[in-house]
mmCIF file of C-alpha atoms and ligand atoms in Angstrom:
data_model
loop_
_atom_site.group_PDB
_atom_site.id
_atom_site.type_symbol
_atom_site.label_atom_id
_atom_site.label_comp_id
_atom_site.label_asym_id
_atom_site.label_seq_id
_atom_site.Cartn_x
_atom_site.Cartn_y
_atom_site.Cartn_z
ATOM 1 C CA UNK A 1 155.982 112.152 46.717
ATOM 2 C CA UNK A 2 153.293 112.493 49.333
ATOM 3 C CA UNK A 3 154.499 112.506 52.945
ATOM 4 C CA UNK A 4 151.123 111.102 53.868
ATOM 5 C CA UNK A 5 151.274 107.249 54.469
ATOM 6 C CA UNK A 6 148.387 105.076 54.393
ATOM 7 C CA UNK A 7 148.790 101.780 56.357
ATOM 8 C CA UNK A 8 145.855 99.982 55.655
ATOM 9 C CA UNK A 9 144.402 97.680 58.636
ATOM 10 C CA UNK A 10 143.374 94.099 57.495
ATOM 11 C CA UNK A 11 139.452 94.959 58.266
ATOM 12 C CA UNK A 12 139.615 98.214 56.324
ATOM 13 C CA UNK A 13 141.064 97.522 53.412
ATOM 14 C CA UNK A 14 139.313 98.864 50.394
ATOM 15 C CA UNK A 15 138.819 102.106 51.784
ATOM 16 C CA UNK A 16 141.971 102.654 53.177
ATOM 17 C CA UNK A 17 142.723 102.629 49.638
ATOM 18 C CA UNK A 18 140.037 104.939 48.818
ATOM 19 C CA UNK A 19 140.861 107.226 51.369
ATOM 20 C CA UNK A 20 144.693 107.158 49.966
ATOM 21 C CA UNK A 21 143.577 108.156 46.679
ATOM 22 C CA UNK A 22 141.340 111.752 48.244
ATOM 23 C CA UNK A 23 144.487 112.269 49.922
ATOM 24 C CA UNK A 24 146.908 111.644 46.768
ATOM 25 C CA UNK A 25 148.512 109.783 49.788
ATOM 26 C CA UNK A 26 150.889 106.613 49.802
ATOM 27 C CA UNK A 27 149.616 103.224 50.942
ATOM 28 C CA UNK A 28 150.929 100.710 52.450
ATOM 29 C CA UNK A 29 149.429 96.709 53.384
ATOM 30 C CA UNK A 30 149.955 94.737 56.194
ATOM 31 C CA UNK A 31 150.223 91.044 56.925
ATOM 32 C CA UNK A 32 148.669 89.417 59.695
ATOM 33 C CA UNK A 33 147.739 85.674 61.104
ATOM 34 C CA UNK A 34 147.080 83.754 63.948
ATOM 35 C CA UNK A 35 149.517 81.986 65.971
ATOM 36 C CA UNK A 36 148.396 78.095 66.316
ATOM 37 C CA UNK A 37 148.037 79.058 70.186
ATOM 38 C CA UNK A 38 145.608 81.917 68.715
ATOM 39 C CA UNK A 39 147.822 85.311 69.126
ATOM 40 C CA UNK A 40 148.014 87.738 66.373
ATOM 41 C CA UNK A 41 150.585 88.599 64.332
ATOM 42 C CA UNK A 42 150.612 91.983 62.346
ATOM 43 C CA UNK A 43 153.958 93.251 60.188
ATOM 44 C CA UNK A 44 153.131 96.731 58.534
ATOM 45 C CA UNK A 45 154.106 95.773 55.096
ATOM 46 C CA UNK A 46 158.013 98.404 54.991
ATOM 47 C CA UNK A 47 160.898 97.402 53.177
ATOM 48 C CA UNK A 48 163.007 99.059 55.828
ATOM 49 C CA UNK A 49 161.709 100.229 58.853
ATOM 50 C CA UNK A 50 163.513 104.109 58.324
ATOM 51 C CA UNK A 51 160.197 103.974 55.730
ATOM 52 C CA UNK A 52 158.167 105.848 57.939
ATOM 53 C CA UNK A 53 160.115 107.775 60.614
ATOM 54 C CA UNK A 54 159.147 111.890 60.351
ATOM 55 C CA UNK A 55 155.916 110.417 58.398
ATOM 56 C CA UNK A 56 152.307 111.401 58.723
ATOM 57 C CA UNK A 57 151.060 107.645 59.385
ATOM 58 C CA UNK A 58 147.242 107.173 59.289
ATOM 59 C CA UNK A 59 146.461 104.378 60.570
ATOM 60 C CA UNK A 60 142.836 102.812 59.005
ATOM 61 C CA UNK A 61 141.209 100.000 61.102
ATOM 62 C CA UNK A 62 137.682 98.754 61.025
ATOM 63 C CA UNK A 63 136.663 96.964 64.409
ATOM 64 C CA UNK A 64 133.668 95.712 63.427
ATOM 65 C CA UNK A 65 133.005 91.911 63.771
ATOM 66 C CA UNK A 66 133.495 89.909 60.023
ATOM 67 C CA UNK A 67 132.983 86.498 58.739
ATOM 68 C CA UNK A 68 137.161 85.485 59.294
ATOM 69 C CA UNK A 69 138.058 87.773 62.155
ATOM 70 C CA UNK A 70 135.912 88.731 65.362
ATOM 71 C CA UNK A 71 136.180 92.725 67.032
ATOM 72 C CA UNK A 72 138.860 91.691 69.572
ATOM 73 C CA UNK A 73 141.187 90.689 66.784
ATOM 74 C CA UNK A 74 140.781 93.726 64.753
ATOM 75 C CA UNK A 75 141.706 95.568 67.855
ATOM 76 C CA UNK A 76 144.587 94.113 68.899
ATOM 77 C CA UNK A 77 145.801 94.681 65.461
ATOM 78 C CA UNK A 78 145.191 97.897 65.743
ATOM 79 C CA UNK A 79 147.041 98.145 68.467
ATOM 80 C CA UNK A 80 150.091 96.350 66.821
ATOM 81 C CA UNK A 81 150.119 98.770 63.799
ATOM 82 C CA UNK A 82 149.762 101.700 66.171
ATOM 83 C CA UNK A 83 152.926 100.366 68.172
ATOM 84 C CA UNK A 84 154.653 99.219 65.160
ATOM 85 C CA UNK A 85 154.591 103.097 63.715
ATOM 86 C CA UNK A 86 155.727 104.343 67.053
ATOM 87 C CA UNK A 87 158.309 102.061 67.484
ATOM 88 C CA UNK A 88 160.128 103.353 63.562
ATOM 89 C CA UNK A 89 159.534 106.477 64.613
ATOM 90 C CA UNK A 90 156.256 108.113 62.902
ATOM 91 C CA UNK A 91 155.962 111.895 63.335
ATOM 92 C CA UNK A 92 151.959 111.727 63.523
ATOM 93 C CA UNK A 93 150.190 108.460 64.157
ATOM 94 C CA UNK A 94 146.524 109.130 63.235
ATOM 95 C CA UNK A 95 144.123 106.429 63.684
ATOM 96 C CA UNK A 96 140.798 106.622 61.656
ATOM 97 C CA UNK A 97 138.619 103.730 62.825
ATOM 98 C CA UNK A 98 135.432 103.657 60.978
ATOM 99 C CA UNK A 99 133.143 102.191 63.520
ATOM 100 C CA UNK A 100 134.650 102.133 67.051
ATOM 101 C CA UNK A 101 133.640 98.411 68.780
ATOM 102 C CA UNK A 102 132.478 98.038 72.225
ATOM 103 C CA UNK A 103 130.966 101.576 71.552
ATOM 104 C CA UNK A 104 127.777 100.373 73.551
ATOM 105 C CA UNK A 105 129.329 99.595 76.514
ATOM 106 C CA UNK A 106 129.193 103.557 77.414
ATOM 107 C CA UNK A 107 127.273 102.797 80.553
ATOM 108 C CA UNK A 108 127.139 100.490 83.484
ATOM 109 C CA UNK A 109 124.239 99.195 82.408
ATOM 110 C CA UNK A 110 123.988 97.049 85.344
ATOM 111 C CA UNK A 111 125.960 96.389 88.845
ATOM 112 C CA UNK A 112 129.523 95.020 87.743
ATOM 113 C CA UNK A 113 130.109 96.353 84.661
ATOM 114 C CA UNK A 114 133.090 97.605 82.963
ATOM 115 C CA UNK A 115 132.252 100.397 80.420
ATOM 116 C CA UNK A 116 134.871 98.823 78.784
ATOM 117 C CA UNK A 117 134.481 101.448 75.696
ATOM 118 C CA UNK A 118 136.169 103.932 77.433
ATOM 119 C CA UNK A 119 139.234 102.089 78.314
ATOM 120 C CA UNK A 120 139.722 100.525 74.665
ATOM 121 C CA UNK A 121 140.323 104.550 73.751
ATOM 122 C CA UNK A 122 142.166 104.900 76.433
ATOM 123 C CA UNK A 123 144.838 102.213 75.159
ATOM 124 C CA UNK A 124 144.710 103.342 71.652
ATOM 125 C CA UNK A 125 146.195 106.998 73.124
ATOM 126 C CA UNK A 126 148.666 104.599 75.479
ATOM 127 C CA UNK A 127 149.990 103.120 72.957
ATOM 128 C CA UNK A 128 150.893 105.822 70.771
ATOM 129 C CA UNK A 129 147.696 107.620 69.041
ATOM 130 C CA UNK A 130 148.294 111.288 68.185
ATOM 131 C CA UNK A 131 144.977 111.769 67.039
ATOM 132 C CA UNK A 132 141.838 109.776 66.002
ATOM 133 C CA UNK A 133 138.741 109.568 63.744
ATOM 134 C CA UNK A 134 135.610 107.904 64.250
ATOM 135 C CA UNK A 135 132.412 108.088 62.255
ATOM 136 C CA UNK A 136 128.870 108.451 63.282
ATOM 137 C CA UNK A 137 130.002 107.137 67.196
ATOM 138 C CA UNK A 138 127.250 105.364 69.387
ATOM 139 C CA UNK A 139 127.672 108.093 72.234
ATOM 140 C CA UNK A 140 129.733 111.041 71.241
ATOM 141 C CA UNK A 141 130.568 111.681 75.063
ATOM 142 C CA UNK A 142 133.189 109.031 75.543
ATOM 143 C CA UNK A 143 135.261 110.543 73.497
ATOM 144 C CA UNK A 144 135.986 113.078 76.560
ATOM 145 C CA UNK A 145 138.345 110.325 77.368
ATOM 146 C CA UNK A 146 141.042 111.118 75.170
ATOM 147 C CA UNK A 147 143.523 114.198 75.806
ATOM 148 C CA UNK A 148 144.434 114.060 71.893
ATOM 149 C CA UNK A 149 142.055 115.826 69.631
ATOM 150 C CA UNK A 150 139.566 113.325 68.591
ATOM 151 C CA UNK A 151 136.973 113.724 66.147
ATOM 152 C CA UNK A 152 132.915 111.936 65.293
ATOM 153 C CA UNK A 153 132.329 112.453 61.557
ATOM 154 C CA UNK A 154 128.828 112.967 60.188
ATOM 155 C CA UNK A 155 128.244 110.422 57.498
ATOM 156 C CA UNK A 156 124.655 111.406 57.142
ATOM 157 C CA UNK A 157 125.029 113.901 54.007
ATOM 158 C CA UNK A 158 126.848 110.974 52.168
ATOM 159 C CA UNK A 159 124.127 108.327 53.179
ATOM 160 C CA UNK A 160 121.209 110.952 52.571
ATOM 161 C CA UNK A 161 122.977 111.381 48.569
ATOM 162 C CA UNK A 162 123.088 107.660 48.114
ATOM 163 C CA UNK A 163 119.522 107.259 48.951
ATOM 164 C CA UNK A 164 118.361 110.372 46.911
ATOM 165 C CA UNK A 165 119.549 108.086 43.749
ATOM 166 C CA UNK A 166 116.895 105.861 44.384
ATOM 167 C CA UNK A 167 113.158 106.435 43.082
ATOM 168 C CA UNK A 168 111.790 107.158 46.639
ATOM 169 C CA UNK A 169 108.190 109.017 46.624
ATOM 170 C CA UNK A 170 106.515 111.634 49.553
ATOM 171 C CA UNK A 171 109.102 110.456 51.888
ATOM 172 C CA UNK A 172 109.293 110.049 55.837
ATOM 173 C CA UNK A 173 112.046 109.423 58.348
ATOM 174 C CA UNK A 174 111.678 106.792 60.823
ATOM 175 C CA UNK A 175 113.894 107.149 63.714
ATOM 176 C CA UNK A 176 113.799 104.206 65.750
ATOM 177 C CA UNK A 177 114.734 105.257 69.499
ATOM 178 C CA UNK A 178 115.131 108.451 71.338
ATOM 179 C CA UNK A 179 119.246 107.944 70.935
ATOM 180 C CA UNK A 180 118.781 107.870 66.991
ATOM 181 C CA UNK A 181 117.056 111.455 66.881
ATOM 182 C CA UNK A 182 119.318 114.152 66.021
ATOM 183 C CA UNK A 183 121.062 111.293 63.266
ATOM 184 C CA UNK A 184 117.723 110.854 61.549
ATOM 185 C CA UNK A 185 117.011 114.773 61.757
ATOM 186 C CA UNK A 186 120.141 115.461 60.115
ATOM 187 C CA UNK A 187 119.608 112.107 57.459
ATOM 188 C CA UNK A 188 116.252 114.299 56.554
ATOM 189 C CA UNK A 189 117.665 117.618 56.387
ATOM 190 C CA UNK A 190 119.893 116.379 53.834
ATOM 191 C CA UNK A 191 117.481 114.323 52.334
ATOM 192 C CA UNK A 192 115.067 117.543 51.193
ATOM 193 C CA UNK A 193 113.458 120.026 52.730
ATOM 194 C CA UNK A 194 110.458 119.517 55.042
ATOM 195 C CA UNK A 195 111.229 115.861 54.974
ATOM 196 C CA UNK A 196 108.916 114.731 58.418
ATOM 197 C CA UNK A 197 111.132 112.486 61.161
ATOM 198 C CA UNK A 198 108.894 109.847 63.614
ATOM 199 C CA UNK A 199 110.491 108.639 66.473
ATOM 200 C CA UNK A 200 109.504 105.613 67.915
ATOM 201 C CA UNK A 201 110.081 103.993 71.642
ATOM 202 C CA UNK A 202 112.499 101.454 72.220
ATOM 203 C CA UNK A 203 112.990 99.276 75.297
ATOM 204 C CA UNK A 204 115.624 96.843 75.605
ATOM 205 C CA UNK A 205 115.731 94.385 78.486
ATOM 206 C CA UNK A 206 119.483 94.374 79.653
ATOM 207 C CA UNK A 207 119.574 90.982 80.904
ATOM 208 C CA UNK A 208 117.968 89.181 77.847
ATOM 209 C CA UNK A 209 118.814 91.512 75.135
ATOM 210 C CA UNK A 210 114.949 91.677 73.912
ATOM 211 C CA UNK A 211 113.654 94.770 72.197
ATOM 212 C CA UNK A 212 109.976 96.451 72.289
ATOM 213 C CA UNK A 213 109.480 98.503 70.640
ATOM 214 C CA UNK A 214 106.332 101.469 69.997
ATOM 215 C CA UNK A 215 104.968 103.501 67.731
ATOM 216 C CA UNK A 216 102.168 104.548 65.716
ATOM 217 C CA UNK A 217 101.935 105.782 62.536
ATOM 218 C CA UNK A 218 99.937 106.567 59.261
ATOM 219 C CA UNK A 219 102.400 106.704 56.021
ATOM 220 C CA UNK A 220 99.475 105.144 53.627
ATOM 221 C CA UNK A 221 101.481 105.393 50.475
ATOM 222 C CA UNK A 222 104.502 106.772 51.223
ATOM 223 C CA UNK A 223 108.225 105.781 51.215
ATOM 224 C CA UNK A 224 110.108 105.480 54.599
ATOM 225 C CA UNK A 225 113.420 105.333 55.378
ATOM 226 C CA UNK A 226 114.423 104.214 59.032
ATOM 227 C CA UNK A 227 118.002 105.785 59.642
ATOM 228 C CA UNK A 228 120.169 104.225 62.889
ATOM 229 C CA UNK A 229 123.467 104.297 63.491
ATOM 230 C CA UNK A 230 124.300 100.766 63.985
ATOM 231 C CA UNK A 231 122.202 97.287 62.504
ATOM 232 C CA UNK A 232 123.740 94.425 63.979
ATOM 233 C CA UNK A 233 121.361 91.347 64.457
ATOM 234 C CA UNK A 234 118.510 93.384 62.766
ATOM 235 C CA UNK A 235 116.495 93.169 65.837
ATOM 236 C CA UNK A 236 115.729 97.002 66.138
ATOM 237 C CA UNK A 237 115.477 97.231 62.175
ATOM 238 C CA UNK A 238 112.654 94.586 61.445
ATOM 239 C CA UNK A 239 110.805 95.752 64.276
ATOM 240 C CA UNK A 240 110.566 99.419 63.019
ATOM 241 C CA UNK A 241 109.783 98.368 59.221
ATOM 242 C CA UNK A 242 106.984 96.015 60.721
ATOM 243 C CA UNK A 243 105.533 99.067 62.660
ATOM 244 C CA UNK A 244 106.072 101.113 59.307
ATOM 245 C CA UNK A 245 104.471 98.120 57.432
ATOM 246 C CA UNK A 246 101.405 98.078 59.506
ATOM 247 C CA UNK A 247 101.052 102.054 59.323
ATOM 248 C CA UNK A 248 100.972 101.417 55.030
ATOM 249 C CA UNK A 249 104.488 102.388 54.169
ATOM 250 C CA UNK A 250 104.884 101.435 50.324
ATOM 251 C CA UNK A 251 109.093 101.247 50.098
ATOM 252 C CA UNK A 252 110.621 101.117 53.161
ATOM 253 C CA UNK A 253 114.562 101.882 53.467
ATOM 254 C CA UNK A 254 116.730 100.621 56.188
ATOM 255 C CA UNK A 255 120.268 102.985 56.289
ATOM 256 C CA UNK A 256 122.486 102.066 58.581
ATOM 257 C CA UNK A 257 126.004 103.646 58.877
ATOM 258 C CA UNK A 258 127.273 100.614 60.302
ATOM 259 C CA UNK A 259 125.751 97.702 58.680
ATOM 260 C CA UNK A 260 127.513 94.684 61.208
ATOM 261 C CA UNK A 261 124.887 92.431 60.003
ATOM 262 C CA UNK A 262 125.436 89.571 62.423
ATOM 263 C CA UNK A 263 124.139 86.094 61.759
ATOM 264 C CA UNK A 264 120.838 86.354 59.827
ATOM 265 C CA UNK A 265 120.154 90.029 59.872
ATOM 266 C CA UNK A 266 119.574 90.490 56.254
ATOM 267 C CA UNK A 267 117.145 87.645 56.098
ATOM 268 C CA UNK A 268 115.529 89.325 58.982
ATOM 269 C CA UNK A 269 115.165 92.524 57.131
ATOM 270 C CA UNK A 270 114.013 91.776 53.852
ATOM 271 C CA UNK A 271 111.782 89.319 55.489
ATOM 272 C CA UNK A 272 110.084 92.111 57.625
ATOM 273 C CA UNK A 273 109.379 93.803 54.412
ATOM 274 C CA UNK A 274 112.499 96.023 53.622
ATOM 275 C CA UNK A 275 113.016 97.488 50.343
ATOM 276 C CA UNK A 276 117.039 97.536 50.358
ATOM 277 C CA UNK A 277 119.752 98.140 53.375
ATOM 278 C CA UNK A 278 121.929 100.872 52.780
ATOM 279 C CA UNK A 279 124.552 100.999 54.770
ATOM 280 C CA UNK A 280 128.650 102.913 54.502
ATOM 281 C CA UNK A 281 131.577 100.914 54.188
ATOM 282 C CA UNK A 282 132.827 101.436 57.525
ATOM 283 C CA UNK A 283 132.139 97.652 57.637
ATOM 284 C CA UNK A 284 132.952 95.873 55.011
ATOM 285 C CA UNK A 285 129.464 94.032 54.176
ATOM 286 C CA UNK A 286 126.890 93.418 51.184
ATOM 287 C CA UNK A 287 124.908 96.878 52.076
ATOM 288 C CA UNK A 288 127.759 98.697 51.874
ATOM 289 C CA UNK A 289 126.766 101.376 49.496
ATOM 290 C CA UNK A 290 128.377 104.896 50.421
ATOM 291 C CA UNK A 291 131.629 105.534 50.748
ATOM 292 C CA UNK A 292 132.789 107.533 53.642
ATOM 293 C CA UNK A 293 136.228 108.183 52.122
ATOM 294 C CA UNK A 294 136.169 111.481 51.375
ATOM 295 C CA UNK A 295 134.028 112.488 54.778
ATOM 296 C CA UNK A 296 137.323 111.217 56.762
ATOM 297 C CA UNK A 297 139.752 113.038 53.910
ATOM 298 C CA UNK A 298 138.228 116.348 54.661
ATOM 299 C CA UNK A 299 138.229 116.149 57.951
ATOM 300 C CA UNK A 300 142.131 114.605 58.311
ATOM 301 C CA UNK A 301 142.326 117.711 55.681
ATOM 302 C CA UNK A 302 141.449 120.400 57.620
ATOM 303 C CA UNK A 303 143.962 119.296 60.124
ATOM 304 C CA UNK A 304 147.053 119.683 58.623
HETATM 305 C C1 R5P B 1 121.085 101.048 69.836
HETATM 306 O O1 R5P B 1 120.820 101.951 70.624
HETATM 307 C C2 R5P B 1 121.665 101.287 68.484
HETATM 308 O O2 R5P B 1 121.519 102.596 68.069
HETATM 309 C C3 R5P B 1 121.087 100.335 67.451
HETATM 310 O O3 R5P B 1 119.705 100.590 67.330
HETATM 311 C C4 R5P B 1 121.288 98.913 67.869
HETATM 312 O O4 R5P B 1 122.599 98.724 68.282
HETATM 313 C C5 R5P B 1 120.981 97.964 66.757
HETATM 314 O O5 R5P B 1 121.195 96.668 67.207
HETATM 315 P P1 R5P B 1 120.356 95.453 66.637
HETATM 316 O O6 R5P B 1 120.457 95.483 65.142
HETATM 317 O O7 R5P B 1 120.998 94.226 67.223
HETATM 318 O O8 R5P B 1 118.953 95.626 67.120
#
């Protein structure tokens, strides 16, 4: 028997289970609620707690906002399963979450601010973290916070195979701000060879949240595929595939790794023109197509 154990997060269900079967690994559930006053409650689902003392634990925990639970929920369960494997006594506590929350808040935007991203790591390697996985990370650089080895997988091969399978002619990448570049370069590296990659300009207006975005382009008669890292109310997304629209585009393609989807994002998108959203099952949502299972094996693989 595998000395591998899977504890699989209430927002990350599914492919915590995935994930256990690339790693031949065990897997355990947990249960969680809400306290009438509105606490959490999370029990990693043991039979006796001596279950997992000397164990490899890896600990797999979405944070991403869903219809029953909000970010700050998923978090502090997090935090309870990471203390809860500490506290029986795991060996390694490795903590995979898919798409990290708050991962915006990188910068002090404006006066006052927290950058409340980098203490949020910070606590997961307080409370007991002995490594940790993230995938496709809104800015790679606060992960400098950590002093345990942390890791930013590339989902972009996986997404890029995914869309390959559908019927997508004379493609061209559409990368929507200057932050998204190197992601879409890599999406159309893997896509084909000589696969062209736009950028457009993006402003956002701090204090009201409003996007404007520029660009120009002619792609009479050709697929595009606009490749970002997060789409959460869709307000980046439509605005590109409108630009792409006006420029001719025939199918357009919106890939996102993390496909959050707030409110009426999907409406949005289709009803800016979209072909289909494609997005990983980092979140659990309708676009997610592409499994990023065995991206987060391999890497929790080569660190034996
Ligand atoms: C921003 O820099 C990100 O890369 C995404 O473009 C952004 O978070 C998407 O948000 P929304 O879907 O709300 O426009």
């Amino acid at each position: 028997m595998s000395d591998q154990y899977i504890i699989a997060g209430p927002a990350s269900q599914g492919l915590a289970v995935k994930l256990a079967r690339e790693l031949s690994a065990n897997v355990i559930s947990t249960e969680n609620k809400r306290f009438p006053d509105g606490e959490c409650y999370l029990r990693i689902n043991l039979e006796e707690e001596a279950e997992l003392a000397g164990k490899d634990v890896i600990i797999v925990q979405t944070t991403g906002a869903s219809t029953t639970s909000d970010q700050n929920q998923h978090i502090m369960e997090l935090i309870m399963m990471i203390s809860a494997a500490k506290r029986v006594k795991a060996d390694r506590i490795r903590v995979v979450m898919p798409y990290l929350a708050y991962s915006r808040q990188d910068k002090a935007f404006r006066p006052g601010e927290s950058m409340f991203v980098e203490e949020l790591l910070r606590w997961i390697e307080h409370t007991g973290a002995t490594e940790f996985y993230t995938i496709d990370i809104h800015a790679p650089k606060v992960l400098e916070v950590f002093t345990i080895p942390a890791f930013d997988l590339d989902p972009m091969a996986i997404l890029a195979q995914e869309c390959k399978s559908r019927d997508i002619n004379d493609p061209v990448v559409i990368c929507p701000d200057k932050g998204a570049y190197d992601r879409s370069r890599a999406f159309a590296g893997h896509f084909g060879e000589g696969v062209p990659v736009v950028q457009f300009s993006k402003k956002r207006d701090y204090k009201t949240g409003e996007i404007t975005m520029e660009g120009d382009i002619d792609v009479k008669g050709r697929d595009v595929i606009i490749a970002d890292d997060i789409i959460a109310t869709g307000g980046t997304m439509a605005r590109a595939i409108q630009i792409a629209k006006v420029g001719g585009a025939e199918k357009i393609y919106a890939v996102g790794t993390h496909p959050l989807l707030i409110g009426n994002a999907v409406f949005k998108l289709l009803k800016a023109g979209t072909t289909e959203i494609i997005g990983s099952d980092t979140i659990d949502s309708q676009a997610m197509q592409a499994s990023m299972a065995k991206v987060i094996a391999d890497a929790i693989n080569k660190n034996k």
